[in-house]
XYZ file of C-alpha atoms in Angstrom:
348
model
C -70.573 -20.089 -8.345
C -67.878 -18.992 -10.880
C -64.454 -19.044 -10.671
C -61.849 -16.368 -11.849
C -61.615 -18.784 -14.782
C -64.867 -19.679 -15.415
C -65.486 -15.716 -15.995
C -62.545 -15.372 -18.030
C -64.030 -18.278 -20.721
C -67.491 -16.843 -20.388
C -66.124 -13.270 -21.207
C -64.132 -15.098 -24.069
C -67.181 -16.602 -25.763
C -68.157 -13.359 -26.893
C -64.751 -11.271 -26.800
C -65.842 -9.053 -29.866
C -68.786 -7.694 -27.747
C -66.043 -7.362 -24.571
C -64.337 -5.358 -26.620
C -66.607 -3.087 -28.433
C -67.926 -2.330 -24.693
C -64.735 -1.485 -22.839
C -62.459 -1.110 -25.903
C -65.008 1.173 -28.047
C -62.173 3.258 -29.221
C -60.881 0.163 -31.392
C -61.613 -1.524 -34.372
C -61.617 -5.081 -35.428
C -58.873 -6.532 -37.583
C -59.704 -9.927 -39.075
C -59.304 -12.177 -36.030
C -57.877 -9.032 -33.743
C -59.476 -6.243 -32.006
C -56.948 -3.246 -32.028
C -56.990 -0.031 -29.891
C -54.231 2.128 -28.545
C -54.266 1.067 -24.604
C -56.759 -0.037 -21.894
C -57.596 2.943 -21.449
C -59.321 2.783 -24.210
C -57.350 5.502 -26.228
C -56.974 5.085 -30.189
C -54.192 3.416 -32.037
C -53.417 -0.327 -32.524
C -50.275 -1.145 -30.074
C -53.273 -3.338 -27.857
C -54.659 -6.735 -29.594
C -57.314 -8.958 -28.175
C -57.526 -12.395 -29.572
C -61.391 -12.877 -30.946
C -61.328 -16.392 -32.245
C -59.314 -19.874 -31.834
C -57.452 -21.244 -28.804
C -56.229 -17.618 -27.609
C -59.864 -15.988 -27.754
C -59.835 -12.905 -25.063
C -55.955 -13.203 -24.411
C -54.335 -9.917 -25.115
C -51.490 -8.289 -25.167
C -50.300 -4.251 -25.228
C -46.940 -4.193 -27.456
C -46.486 -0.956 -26.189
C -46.073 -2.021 -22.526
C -46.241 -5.587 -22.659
C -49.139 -6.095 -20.322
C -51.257 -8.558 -21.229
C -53.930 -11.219 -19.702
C -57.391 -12.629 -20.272
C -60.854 -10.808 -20.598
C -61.119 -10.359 -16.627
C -57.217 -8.589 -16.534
C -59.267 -6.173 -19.207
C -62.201 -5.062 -17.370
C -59.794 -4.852 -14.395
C -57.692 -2.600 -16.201
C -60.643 -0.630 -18.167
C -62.642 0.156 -15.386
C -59.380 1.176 -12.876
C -60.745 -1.638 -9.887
C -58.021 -2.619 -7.319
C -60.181 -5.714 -5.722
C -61.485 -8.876 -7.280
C -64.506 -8.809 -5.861
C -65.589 -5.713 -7.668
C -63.934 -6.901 -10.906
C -65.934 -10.197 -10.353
C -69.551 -8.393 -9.665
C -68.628 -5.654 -13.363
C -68.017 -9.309 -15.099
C -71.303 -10.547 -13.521
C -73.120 -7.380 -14.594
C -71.642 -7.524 -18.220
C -72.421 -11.181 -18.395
C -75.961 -10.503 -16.699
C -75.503 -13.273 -14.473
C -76.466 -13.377 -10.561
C -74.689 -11.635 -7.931
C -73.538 -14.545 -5.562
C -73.495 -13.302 -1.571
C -70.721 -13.046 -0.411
C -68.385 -12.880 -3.141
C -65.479 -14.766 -2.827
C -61.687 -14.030 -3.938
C -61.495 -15.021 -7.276
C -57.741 -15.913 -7.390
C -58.267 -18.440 -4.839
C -57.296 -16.540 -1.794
C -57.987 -16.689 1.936
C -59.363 -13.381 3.821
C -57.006 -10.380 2.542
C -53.711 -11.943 2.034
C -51.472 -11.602 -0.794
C -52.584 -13.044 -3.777
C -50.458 -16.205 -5.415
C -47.159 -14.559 -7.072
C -47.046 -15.367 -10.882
C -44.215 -16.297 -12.350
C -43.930 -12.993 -13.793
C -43.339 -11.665 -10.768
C -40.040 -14.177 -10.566
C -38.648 -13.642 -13.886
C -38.900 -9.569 -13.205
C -36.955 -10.668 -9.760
C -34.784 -12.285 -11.824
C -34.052 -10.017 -14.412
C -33.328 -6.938 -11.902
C -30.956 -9.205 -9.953
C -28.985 -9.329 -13.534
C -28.712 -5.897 -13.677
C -25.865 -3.324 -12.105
C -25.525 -0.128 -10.398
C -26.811 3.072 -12.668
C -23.713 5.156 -12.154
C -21.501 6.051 -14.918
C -23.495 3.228 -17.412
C -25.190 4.871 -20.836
C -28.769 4.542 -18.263
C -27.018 7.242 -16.676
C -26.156 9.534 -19.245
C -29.377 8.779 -20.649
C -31.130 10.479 -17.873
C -28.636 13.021 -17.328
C -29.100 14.533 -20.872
C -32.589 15.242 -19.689
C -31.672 16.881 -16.850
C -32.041 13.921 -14.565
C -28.209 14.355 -12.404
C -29.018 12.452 -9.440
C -30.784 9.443 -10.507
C -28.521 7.086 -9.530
C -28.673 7.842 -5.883
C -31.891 5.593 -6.583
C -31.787 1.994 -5.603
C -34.946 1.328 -7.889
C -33.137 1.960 -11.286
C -30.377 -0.153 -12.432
C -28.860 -0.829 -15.908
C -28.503 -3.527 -17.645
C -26.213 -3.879 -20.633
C -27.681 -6.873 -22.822
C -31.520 -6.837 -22.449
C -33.476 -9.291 -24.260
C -36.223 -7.845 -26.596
C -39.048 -9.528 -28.465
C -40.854 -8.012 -31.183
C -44.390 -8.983 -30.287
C -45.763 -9.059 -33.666
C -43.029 -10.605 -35.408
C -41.808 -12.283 -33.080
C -38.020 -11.358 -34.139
C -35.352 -11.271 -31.263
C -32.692 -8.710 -30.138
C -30.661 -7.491 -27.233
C -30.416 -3.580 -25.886
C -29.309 -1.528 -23.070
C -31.493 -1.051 -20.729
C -32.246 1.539 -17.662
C -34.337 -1.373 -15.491
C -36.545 0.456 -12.778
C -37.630 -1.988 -10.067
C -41.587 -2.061 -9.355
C -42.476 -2.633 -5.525
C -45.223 -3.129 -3.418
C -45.868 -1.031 0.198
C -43.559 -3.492 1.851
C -40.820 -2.745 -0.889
C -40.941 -6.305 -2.363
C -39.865 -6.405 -5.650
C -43.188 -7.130 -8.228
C -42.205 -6.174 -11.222
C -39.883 -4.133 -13.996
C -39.812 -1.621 -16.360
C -37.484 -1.365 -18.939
C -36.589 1.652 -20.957
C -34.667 0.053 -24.118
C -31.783 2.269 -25.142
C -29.668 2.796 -28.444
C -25.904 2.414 -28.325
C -24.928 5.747 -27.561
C -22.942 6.138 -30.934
C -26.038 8.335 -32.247
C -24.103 11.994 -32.222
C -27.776 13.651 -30.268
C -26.623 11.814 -27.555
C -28.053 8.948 -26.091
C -31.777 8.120 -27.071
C -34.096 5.401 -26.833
C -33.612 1.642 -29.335
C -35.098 2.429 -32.175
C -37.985 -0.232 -31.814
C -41.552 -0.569 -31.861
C -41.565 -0.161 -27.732
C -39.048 0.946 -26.227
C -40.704 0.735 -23.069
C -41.998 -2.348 -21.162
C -43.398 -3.846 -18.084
C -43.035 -7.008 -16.418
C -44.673 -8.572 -13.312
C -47.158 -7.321 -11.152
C -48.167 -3.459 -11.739
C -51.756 -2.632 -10.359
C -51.375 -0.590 -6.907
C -47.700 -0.610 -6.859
C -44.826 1.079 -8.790
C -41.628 2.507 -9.004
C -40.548 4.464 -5.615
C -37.978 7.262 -5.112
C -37.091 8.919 -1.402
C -39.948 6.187 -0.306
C -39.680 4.925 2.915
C -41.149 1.616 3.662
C -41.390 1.250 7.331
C -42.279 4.442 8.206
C -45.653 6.540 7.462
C -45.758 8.874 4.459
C -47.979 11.914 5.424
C -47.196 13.390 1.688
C -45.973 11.923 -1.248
C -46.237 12.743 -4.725
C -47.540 10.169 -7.241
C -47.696 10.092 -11.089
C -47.308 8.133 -14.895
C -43.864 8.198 -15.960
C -40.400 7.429 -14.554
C -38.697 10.291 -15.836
C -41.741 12.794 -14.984
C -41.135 11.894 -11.619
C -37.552 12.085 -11.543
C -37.541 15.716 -12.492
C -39.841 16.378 -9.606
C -37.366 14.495 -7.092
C -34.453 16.615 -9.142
C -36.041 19.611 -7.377
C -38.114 18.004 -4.680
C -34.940 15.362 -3.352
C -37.126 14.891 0.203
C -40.625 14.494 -1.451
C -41.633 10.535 -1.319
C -42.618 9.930 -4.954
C -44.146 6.917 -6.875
C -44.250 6.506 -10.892
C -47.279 4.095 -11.285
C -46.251 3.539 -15.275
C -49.536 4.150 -16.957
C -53.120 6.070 -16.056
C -54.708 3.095 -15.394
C -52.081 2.023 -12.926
C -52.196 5.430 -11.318
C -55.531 5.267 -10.931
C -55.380 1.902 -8.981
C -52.295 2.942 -6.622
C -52.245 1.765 -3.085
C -52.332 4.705 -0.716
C -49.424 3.854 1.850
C -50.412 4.392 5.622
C -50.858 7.376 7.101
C -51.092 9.328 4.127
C -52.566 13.166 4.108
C -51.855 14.348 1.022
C -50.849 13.167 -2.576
C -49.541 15.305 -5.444
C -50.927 14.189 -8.585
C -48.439 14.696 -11.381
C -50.654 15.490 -14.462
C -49.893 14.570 -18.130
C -51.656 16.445 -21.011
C -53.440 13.251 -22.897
C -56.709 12.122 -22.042
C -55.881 8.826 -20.164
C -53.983 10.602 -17.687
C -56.991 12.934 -17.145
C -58.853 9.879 -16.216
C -56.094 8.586 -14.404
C -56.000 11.247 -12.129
C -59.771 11.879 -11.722
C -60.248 8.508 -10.583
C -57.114 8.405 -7.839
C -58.470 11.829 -6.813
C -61.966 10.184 -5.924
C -60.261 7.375 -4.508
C -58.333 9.701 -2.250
C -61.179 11.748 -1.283
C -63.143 8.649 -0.317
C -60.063 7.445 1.984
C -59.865 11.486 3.603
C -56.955 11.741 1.936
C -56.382 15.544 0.376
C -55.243 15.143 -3.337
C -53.525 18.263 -5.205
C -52.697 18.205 -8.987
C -49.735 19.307 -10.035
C -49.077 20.502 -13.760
C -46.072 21.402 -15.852
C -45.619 24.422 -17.639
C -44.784 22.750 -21.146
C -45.728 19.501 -22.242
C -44.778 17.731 -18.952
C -42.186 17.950 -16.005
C -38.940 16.532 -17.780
C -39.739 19.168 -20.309
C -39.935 22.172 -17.677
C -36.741 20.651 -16.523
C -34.715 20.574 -19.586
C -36.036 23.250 -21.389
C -36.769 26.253 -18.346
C -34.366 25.164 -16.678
C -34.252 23.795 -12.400
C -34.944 27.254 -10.690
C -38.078 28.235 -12.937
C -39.439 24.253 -12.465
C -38.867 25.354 -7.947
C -40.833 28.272 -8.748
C -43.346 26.877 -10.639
C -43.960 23.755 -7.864
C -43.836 26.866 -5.291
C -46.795 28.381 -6.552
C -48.539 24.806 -5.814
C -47.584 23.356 -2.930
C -49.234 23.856 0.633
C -47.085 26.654 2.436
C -45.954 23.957 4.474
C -44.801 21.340 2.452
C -43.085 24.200 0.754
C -40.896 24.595 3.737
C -40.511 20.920 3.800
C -39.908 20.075 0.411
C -38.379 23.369 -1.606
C -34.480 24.431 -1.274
């Protein structure tokens, strides 16, 4: 029976083929195979090592995820448990089903799997950080409209953040708004940094002008950054979605509304329904990996009997509805989609 590993090195044998199934939408690059994302969208920001020492370790410069040939296909095909990653490995490999099929990170029954130590360094990192109010975070977020953001224990700032340039490997410091990523519990698993520039640009405060600005540390898959998210109690409705600042202008207008930002489709699409849930507003964005992202938590919601509802934006998404039509036009526009009673619940 194979372990996690032994899959990973048998994937890795023949990580060209890995990639031209799962990654079709790439190309290979002398000893690279480049694509835009695990989701399998175009561009080059992903690489997958195909030869040497390093063959089937990647790494997304645009995010900085990264892992071995197994982290792929979990992150390609949107599975949440092992044992379904192990038995798509199994079929790609065409190699026997064992019965049962253990946990392939070495765990007993359904505890938590072993923390990584990027889950420590992202600990770490947000206990280095200080309160949002009044820092350049701040007035980042409220030139897009964003006023109340720092009534958010999940995003901090922090005023020297280290940066590495993942194909140069060159070395820099920024400021950074820090969101913390948590699990149901509300343990800390992760970052995400938004790098910033210095705020002398005279448009106002925009992101460092480097490759990617944004990143992600730690463990992502079925948690993410939570706003108005209680963590003892049930949450009958919440509202779920991509990107930090998409969700903030929903909980701009929406201040009671439990909401998640899950970072990327693929992380959306794995999210861990917290108990008791009835219904989940899916925040839709406009590209085609956040189609899929929401298609798949939708049929992960249905299965569970849990009612999902997409919401969409006017413009190009919700930050843009915020700054550019302005708060009251945004409340009508969420109006128009909410259930009459989380209308009364929710809406001023």
């Amino acid at each position: 029976m194979l372990s996690a590993a032994d899959l990973a090195g048998r994937l890795a044998q023949d990580a060209e083929a890995v990639c031209r199934h799962y990654l079709s939408a790439g190309r290979r690059a002398g000893n690279y195979w480049l694509v835009g994302d695990v989701a399998n969208s175009t561009g080059r920001s992903l690489y997958v090592h195909l030869a040497g020492s390093r063959a089937g370790r990647w790494t997304d410069a645009a995010t900085g995820q990264f892992g071995d040939l197994l982290d792929l296909v979990r992150e390609a095909c949107g599975l949440v448990d092992f044992r379904d990653v192990a038995e798509e490995a199994r079929h790609f490999l065409s190699l026997p089903q064992p019965e049962p099929v253990p946990d392939l990170r070495g765990n007993v029954g359904d505890g938590p799997p072993a923390e990584r130590p990027a889950t420590e360094r992202a600990r770490r990192l947000f206990r280095m950080t200080q309160p949002l109010a009044g820092t350049l975070a701040d007035i980042y977020l409220r030139e897009r409209g964003i006023l109340r953001a720092s009534t958010h224990a999940a995003l901090r700032f922090h005023l020297s953040c280290y940066y590495r340039d993942l194909v140069t490997g060159r070395t820099a410091s920024h400021p950074a708004l820090v969101a913390a990523v948590t699990d149901a519990a509300g343990a800390i698993t992760g970052v995400h940094r938004t790098y910033l520039s210095s705020g002398l640009d005279p448009d106002g405060v925009g992101k460092a002008k480097v490759d990617d600005p944004r990143r992600a540390l730690g463990g992502l898959l079925g948690n993410g950054v939570r706003f108005r998210y209680p963590v003892t109690d049930p949450v009958p409705v919440l509202a779920a979605g991509e990107g930090i600042e998409t969700m903030l202008s929903l909980s701009h207008v929406m201040p009671g509304m439990p909401m998640v930002a899950a970072l990327t489709a693929n992380h959306l699409a794995g999210f861990h329904f917290p108990p008791g849930c009835r219904r989940i507003y899916i925040a839709a964005d406009a590209d085609a990996a956040g189609r899929h992202g929401i298609e798949r938590l939708s049929r992960r919601a249905q299965e569970r009997g849990i009612l999902p509802l997409v919401l969409s934006p006017e413009l190009g998404d919700f930050n843009d509805d915020l700054r550019r039509l302005g708060p009251d036009r945004l409340t009508a526009s969420l109006r128009a989609q909410l259930t009459p009673e989380d209308v009364v619940a929710f809406l001023p």
